[in-house]
mmCIF file of C-alpha atoms in Angstrom:
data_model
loop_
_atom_site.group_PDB
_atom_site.id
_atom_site.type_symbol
_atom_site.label_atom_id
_atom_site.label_comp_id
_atom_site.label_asym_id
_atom_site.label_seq_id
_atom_site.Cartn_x
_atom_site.Cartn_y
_atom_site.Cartn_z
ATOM 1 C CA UNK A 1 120.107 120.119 83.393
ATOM 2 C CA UNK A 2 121.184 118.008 86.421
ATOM 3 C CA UNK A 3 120.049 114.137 86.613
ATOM 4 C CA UNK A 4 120.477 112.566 90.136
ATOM 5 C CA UNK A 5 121.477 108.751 89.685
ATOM 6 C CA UNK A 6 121.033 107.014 93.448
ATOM 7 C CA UNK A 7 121.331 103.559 92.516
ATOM 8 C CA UNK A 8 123.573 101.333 90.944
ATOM 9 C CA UNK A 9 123.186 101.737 86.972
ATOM 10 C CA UNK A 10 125.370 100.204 84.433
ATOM 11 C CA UNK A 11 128.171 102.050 82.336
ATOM 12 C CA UNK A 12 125.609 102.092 79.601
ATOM 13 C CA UNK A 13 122.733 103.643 81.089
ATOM 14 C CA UNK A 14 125.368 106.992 82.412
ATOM 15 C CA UNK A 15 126.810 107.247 79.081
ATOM 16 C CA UNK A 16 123.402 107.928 77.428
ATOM 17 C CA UNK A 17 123.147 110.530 80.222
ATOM 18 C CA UNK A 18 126.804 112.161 79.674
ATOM 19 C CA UNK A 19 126.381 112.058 76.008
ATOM 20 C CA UNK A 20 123.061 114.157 76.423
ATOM 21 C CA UNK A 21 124.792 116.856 78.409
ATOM 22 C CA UNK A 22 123.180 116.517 81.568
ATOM 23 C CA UNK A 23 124.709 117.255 84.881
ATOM 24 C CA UNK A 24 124.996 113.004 86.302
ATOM 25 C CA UNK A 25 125.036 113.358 90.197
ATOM 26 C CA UNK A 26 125.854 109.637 91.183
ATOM 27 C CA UNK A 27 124.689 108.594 94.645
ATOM 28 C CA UNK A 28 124.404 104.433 94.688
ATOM 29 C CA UNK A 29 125.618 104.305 98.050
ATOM 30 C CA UNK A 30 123.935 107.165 99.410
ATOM 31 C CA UNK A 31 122.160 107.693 102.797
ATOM 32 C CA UNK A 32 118.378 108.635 102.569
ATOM 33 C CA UNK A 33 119.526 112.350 104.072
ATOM 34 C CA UNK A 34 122.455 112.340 101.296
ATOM 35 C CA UNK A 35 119.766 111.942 98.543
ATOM 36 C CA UNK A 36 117.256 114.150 100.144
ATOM 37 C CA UNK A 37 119.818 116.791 99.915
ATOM 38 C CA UNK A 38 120.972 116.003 96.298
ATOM 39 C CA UNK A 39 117.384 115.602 94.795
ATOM 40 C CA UNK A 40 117.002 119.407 96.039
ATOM 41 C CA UNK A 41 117.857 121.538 92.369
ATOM 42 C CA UNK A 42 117.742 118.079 90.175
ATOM 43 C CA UNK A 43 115.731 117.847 87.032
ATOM 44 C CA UNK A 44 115.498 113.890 86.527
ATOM 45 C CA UNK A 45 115.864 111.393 89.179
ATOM 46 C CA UNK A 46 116.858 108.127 87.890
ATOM 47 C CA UNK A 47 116.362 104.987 90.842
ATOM 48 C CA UNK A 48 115.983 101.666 91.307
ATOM 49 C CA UNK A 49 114.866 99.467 94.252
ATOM 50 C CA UNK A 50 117.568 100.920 96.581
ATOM 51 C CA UNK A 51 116.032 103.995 97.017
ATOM 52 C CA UNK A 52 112.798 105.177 98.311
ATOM 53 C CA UNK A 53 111.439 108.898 96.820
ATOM 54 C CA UNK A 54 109.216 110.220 99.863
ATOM 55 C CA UNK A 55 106.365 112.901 99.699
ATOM 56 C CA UNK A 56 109.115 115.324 101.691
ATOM 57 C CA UNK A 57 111.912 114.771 99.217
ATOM 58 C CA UNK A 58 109.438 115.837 96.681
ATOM 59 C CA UNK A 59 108.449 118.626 97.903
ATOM 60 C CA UNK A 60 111.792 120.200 98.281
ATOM 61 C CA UNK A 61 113.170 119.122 94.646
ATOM 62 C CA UNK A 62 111.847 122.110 93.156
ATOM 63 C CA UNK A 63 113.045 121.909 90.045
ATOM 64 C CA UNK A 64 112.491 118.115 89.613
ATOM 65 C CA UNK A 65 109.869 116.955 86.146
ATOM 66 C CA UNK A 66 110.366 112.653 85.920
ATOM 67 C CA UNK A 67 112.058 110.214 88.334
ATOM 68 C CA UNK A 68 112.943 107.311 86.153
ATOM 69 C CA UNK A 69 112.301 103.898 88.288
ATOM 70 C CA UNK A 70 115.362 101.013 86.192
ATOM 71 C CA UNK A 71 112.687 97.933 86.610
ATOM 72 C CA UNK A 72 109.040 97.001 87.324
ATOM 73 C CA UNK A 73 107.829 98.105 90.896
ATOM 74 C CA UNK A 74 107.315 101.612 91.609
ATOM 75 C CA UNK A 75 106.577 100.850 95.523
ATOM 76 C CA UNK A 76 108.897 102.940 96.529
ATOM 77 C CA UNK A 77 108.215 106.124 95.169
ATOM 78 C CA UNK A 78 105.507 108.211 96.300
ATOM 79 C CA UNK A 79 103.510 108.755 92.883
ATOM 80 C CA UNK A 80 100.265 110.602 94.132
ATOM 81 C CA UNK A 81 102.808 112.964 95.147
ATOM 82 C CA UNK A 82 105.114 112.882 91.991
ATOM 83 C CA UNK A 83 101.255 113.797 90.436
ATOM 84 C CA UNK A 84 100.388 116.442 92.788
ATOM 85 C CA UNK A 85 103.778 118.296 91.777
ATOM 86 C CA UNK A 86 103.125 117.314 87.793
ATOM 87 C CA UNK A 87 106.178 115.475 87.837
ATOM 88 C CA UNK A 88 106.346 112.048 85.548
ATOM 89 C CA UNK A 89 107.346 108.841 86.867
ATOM 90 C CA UNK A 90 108.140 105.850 84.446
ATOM 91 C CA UNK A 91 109.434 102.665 84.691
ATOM 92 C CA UNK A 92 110.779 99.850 82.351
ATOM 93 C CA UNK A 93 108.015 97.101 82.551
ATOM 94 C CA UNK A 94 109.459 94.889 80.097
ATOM 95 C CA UNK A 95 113.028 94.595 80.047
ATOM 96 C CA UNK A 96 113.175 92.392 83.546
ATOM 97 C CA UNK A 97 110.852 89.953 82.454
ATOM 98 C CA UNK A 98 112.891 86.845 81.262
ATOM 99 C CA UNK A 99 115.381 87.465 84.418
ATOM 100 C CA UNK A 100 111.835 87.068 86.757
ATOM 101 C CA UNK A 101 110.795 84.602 85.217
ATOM 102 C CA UNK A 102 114.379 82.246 84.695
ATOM 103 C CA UNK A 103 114.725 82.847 88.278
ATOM 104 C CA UNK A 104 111.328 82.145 89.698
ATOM 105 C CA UNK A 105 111.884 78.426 87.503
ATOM 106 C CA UNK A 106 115.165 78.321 89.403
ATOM 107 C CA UNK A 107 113.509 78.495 92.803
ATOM 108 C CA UNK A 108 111.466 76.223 92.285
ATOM 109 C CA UNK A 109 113.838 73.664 90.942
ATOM 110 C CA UNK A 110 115.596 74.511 93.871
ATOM 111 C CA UNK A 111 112.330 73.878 96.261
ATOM 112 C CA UNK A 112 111.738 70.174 94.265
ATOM 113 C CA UNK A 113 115.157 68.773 94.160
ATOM 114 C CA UNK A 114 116.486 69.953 97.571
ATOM 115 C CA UNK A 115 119.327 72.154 96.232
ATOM 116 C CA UNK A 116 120.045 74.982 98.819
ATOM 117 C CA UNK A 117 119.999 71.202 101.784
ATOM 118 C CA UNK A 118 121.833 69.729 100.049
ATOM 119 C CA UNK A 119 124.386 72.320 99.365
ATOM 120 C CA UNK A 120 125.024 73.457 103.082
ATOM 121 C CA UNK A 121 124.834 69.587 104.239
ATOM 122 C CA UNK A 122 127.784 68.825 101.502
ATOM 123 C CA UNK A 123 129.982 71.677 102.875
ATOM 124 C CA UNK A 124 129.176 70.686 106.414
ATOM 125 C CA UNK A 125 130.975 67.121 105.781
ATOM 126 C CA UNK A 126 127.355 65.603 105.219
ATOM 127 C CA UNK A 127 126.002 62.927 102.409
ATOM 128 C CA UNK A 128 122.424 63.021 103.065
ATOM 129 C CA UNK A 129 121.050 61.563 99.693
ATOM 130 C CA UNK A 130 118.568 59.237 100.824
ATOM 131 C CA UNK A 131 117.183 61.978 103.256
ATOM 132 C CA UNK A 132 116.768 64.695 100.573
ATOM 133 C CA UNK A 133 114.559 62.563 98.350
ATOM 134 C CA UNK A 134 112.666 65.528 95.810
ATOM 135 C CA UNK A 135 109.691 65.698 93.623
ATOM 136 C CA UNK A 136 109.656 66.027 90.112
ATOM 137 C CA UNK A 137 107.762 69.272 88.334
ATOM 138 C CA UNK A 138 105.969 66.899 85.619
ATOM 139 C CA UNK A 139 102.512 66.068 85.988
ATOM 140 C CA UNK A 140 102.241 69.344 88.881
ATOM 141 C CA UNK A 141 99.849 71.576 88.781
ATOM 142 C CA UNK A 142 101.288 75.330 88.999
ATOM 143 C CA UNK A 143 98.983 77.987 89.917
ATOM 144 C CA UNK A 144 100.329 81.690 89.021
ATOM 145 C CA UNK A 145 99.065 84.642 90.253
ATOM 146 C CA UNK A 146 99.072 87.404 88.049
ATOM 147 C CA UNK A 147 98.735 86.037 84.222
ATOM 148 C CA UNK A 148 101.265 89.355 82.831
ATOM 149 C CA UNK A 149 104.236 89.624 81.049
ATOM 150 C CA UNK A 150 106.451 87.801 83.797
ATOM 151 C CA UNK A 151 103.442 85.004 84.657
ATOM 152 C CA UNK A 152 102.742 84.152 81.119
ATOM 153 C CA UNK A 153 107.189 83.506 80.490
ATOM 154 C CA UNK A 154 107.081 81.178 83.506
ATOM 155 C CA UNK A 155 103.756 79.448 82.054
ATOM 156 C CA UNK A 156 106.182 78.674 79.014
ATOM 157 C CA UNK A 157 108.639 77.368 80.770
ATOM 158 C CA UNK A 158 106.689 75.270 83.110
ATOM 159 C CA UNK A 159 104.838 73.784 80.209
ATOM 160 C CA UNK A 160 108.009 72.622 78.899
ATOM 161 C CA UNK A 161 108.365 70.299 82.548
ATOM 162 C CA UNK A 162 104.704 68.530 81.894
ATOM 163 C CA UNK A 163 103.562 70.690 84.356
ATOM 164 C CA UNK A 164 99.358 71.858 84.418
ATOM 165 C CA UNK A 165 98.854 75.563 84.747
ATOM 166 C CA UNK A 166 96.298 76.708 86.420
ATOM 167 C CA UNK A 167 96.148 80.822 86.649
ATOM 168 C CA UNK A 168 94.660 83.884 88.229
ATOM 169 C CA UNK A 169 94.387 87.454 87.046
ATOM 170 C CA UNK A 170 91.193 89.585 88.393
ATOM 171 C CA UNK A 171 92.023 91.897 84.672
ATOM 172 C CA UNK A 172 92.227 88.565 82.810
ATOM 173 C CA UNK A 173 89.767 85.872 81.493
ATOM 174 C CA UNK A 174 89.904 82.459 80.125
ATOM 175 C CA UNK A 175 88.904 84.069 76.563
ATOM 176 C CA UNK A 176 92.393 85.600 76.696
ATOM 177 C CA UNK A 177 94.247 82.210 76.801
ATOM 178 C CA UNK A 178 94.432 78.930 74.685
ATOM 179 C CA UNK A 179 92.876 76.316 77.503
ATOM 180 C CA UNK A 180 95.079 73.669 76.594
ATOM 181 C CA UNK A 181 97.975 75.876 77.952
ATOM 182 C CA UNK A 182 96.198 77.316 80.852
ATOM 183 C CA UNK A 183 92.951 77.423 82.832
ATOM 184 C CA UNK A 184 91.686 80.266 84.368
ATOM 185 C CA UNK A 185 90.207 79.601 88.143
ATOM 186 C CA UNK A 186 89.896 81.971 90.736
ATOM 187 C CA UNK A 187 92.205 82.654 93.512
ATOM 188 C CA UNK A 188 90.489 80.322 96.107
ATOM 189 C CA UNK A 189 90.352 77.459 93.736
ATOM 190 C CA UNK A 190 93.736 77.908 92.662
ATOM 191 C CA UNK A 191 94.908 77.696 96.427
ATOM 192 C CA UNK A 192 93.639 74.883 96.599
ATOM 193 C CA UNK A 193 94.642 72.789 93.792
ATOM 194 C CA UNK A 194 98.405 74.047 93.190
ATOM 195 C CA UNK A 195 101.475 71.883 94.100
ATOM 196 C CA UNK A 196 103.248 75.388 93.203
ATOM 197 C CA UNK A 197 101.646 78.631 93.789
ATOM 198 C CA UNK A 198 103.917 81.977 91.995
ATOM 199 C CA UNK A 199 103.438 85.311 92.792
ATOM 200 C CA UNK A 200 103.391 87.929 89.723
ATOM 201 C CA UNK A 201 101.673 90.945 90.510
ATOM 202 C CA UNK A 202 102.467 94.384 91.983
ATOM 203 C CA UNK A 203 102.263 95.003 95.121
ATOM 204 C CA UNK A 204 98.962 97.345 96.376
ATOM 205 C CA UNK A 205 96.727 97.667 98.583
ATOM 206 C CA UNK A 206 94.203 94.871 97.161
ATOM 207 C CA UNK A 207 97.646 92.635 97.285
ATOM 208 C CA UNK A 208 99.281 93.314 100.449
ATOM 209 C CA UNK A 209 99.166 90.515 102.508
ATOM 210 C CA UNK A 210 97.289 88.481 99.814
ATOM 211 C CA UNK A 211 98.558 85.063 101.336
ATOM 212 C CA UNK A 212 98.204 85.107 105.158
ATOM 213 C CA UNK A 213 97.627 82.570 107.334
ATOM 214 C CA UNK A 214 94.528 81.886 106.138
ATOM 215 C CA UNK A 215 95.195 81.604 102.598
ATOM 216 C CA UNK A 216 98.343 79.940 103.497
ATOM 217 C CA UNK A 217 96.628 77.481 105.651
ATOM 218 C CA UNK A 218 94.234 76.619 102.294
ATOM 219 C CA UNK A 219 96.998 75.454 100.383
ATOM 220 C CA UNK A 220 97.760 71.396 99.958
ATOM 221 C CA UNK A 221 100.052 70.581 102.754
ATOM 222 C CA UNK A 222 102.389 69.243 100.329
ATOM 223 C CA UNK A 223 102.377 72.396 98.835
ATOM 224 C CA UNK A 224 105.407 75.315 97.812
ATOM 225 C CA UNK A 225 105.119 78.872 97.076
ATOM 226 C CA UNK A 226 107.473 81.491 95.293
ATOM 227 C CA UNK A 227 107.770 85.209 94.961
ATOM 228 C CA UNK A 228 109.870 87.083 93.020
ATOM 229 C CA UNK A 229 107.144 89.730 92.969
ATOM 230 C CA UNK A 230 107.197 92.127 95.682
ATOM 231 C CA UNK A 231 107.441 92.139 99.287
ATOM 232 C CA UNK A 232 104.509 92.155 101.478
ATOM 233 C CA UNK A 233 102.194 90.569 98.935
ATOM 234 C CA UNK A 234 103.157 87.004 101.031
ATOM 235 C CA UNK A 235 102.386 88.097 105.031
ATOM 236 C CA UNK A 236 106.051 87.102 106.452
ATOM 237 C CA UNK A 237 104.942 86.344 109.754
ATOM 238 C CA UNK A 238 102.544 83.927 108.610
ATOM 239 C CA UNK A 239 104.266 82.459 105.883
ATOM 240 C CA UNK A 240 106.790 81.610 108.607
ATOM 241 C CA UNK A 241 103.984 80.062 111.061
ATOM 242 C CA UNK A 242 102.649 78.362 108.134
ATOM 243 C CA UNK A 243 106.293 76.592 107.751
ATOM 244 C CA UNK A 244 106.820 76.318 110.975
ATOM 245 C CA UNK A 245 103.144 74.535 111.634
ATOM 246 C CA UNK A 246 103.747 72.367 108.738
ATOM 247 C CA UNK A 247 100.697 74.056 106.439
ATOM 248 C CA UNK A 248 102.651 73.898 103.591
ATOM 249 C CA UNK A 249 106.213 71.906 102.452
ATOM 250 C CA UNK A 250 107.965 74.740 101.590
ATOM 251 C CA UNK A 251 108.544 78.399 100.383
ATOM 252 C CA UNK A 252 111.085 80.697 98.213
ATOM 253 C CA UNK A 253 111.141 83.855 98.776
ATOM 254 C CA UNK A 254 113.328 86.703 96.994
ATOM 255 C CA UNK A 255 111.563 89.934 98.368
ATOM 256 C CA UNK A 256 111.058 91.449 101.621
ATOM 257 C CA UNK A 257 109.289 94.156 103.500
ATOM 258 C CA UNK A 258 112.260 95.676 104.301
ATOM 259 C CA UNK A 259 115.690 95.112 102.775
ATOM 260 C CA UNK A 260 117.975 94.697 103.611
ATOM 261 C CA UNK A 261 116.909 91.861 105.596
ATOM 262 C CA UNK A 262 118.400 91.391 109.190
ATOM 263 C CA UNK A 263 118.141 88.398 111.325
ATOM 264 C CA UNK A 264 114.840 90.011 112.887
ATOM 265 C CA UNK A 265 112.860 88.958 109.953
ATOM 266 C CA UNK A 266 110.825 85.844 110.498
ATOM 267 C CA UNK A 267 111.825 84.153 107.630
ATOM 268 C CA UNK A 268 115.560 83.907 108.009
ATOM 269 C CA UNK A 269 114.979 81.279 111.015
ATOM 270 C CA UNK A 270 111.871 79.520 108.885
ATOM 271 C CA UNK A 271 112.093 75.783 108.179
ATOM 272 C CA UNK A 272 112.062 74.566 104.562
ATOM 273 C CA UNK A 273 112.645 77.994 103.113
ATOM 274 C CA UNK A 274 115.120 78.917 100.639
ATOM 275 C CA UNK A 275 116.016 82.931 100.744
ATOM 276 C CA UNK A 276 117.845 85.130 98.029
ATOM 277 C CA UNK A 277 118.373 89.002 98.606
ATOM 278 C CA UNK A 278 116.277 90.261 95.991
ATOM 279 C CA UNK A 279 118.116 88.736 92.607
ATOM 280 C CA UNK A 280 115.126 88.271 90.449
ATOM 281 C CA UNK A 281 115.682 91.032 87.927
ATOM 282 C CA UNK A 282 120.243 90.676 89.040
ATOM 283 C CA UNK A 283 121.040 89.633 85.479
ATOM 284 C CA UNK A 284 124.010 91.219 83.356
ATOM 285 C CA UNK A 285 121.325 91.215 80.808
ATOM 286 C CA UNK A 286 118.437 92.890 82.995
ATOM 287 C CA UNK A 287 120.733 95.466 84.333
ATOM 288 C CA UNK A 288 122.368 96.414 81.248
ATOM 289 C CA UNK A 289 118.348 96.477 79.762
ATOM 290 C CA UNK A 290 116.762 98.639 82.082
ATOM 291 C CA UNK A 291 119.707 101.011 82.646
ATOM 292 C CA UNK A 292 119.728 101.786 78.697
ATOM 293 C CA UNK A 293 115.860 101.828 78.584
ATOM 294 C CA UNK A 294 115.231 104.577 81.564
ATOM 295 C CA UNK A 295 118.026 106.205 80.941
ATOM 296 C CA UNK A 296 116.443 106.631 77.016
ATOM 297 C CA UNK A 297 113.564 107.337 78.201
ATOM 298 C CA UNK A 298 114.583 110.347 81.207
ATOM 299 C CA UNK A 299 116.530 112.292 78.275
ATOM 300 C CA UNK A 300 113.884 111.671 75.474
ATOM 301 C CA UNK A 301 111.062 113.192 78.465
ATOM 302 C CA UNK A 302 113.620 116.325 79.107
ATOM 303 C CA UNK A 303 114.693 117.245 75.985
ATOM 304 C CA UNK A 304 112.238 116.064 73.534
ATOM 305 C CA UNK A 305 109.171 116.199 75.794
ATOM 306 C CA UNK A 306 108.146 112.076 75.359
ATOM 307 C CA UNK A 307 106.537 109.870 76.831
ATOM 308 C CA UNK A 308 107.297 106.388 77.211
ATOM 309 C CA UNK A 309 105.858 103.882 80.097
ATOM 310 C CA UNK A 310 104.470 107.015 81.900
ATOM 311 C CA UNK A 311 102.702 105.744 85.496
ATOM 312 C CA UNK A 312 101.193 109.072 86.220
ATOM 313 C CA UNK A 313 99.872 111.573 83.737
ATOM 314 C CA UNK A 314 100.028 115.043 85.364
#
């Protein structure tokens, strides 16, 4: 059988692959016609964010029975028609989560104390110290939207800063939670009582531009945001008015609509906005985790029939 591999995996993940037998195609730098064309007489598709699985390319890999997504979001593949064609699509839900979460702290750490300023002012000769004056974390109240795996690490760690957590899940109630860690509020109230609003939830059609202008515009002028979640779930052309209008104090942002980013994107020229190309789940430790755990879980679907983190059950 012949896997197609069009993303970067590490030297872990193929060997599970090679040691099964299979065929490995590898295609990380790929075009989008290159993999069209490869996927064509492939049994298991192994991808991660780099590569988007359309309804067409599909449709003409005939022979094709899981795509195997390394990591969390599955926005990029086209499951109702992976389901229409009975093919399985998984994913590895909880090997990025302490990478998400470490790096969502770092932002905003980052956000508080000034960093990324201070950084380019340093190189550029400058020694602004009493103009980069930050804002400690303790005694801030975090709101996090989306109480799973990922939300509930950075809870943790927040807690450990004096921070108050406020949090929002629409599948989640306070019953779930120990109230001295956490309180459960809605999404408006949490908008409006934050100092630091994160974003942990996939991105669908009840999330896409969950924070617009509007939402934005709610928040406590004083206010940051994060999202290591997904892009689209923060409306970029608002987010960047909202900067730019002074609605909030700041924002950090490590997804995008479309990534690459280019210098089109509204964000890249946004005040008080510190931007990094999609690194939440860039560990050594996260890519060596999910490469091992889809690549398991591709060969243990082909040859032993099993399921493990199936998104679709044909």
């Amino acid at each position: 059988m012949k896997i197609l591999v069009s993303d970067s995996i590490t030297e872990g993940g193929l060997a599970i692959l090679k040691d099964a037998n299979f065929d490995v195609v590898q295609l990380p730098h790929g075009t989008p016609e290159e993999k069209a064309e490869a996927c064509k007489d492939v049994h298991g598709w192994v991808i991660r964010s780099g590569t988007k699985v359309t309804a067409e390319m599909i449709d003409n890999a005939e022979n094709l029975q899981v795509i195997g997504r390394a990591g969390v979001g599955v926005d990029n593949i086209d499951i109702p028609a992976a389901t229409h064609r009975g093919i399985v699509v998984m994913n590895t839900p909880d090997v990025n989560t302490i990478s998400a979460a470490e790096h969502t702290v770092a932002m905003m750490l980052t956000l508080s104390r000034n960093i990324a300023i201070g950084d380019s002012g340093m190189k550029q000769g400058e020694w602004n110290r009493h103009a980069l004056v930050g804002s400690e974390l303790r005694n801030k109240t975090l709101g996090i939207v989306g109480m799973g795996k990922i939300g509930r690490e950075v809870m943790t760690r927040c807690r450990s800063f004096g921070m108050n957590i406020l949090g929002f899940d629409p599948f989640m109630s306070q019953d779930m939670f120990n109230l001295d860690e956490v309180k459960i509020v809605d999404l408006d109230e949490l908008t409006a009582n934050s100092d630091y609003i994160t974003v942990h939830v996939p991105l669908t059609d009840s999330t896409r531009n969950l924070f617009d202008y509007a939402r934005l515009s709610s928040m406590k002028s004083t206010a940051r945001i994060v999202n290591v979640a997904r892009g689209g779930i923060i409306n970029e052309a608002d987010l960047a008015k909202a900067l730019a209008d002074g609605k909030i104090a700041g924002a950090a942002i490590d997804v995008f609509t479309a990534e690459p980013v280019d210098t089109s994107n509204p964000l890249v020229n946004a005040p008080n906005i510190v931007l990094t190309p999609h690194l939440g789940a860039s560990t050594k430790e996260a890519k060596e985790g999910v490469s091992i755990a889809i690549c398991e879980q591709v060969r243990d679907y082909l040859i032993h029939e099993k399921l493990n983190n199936a998104l679709n059950m044909p």
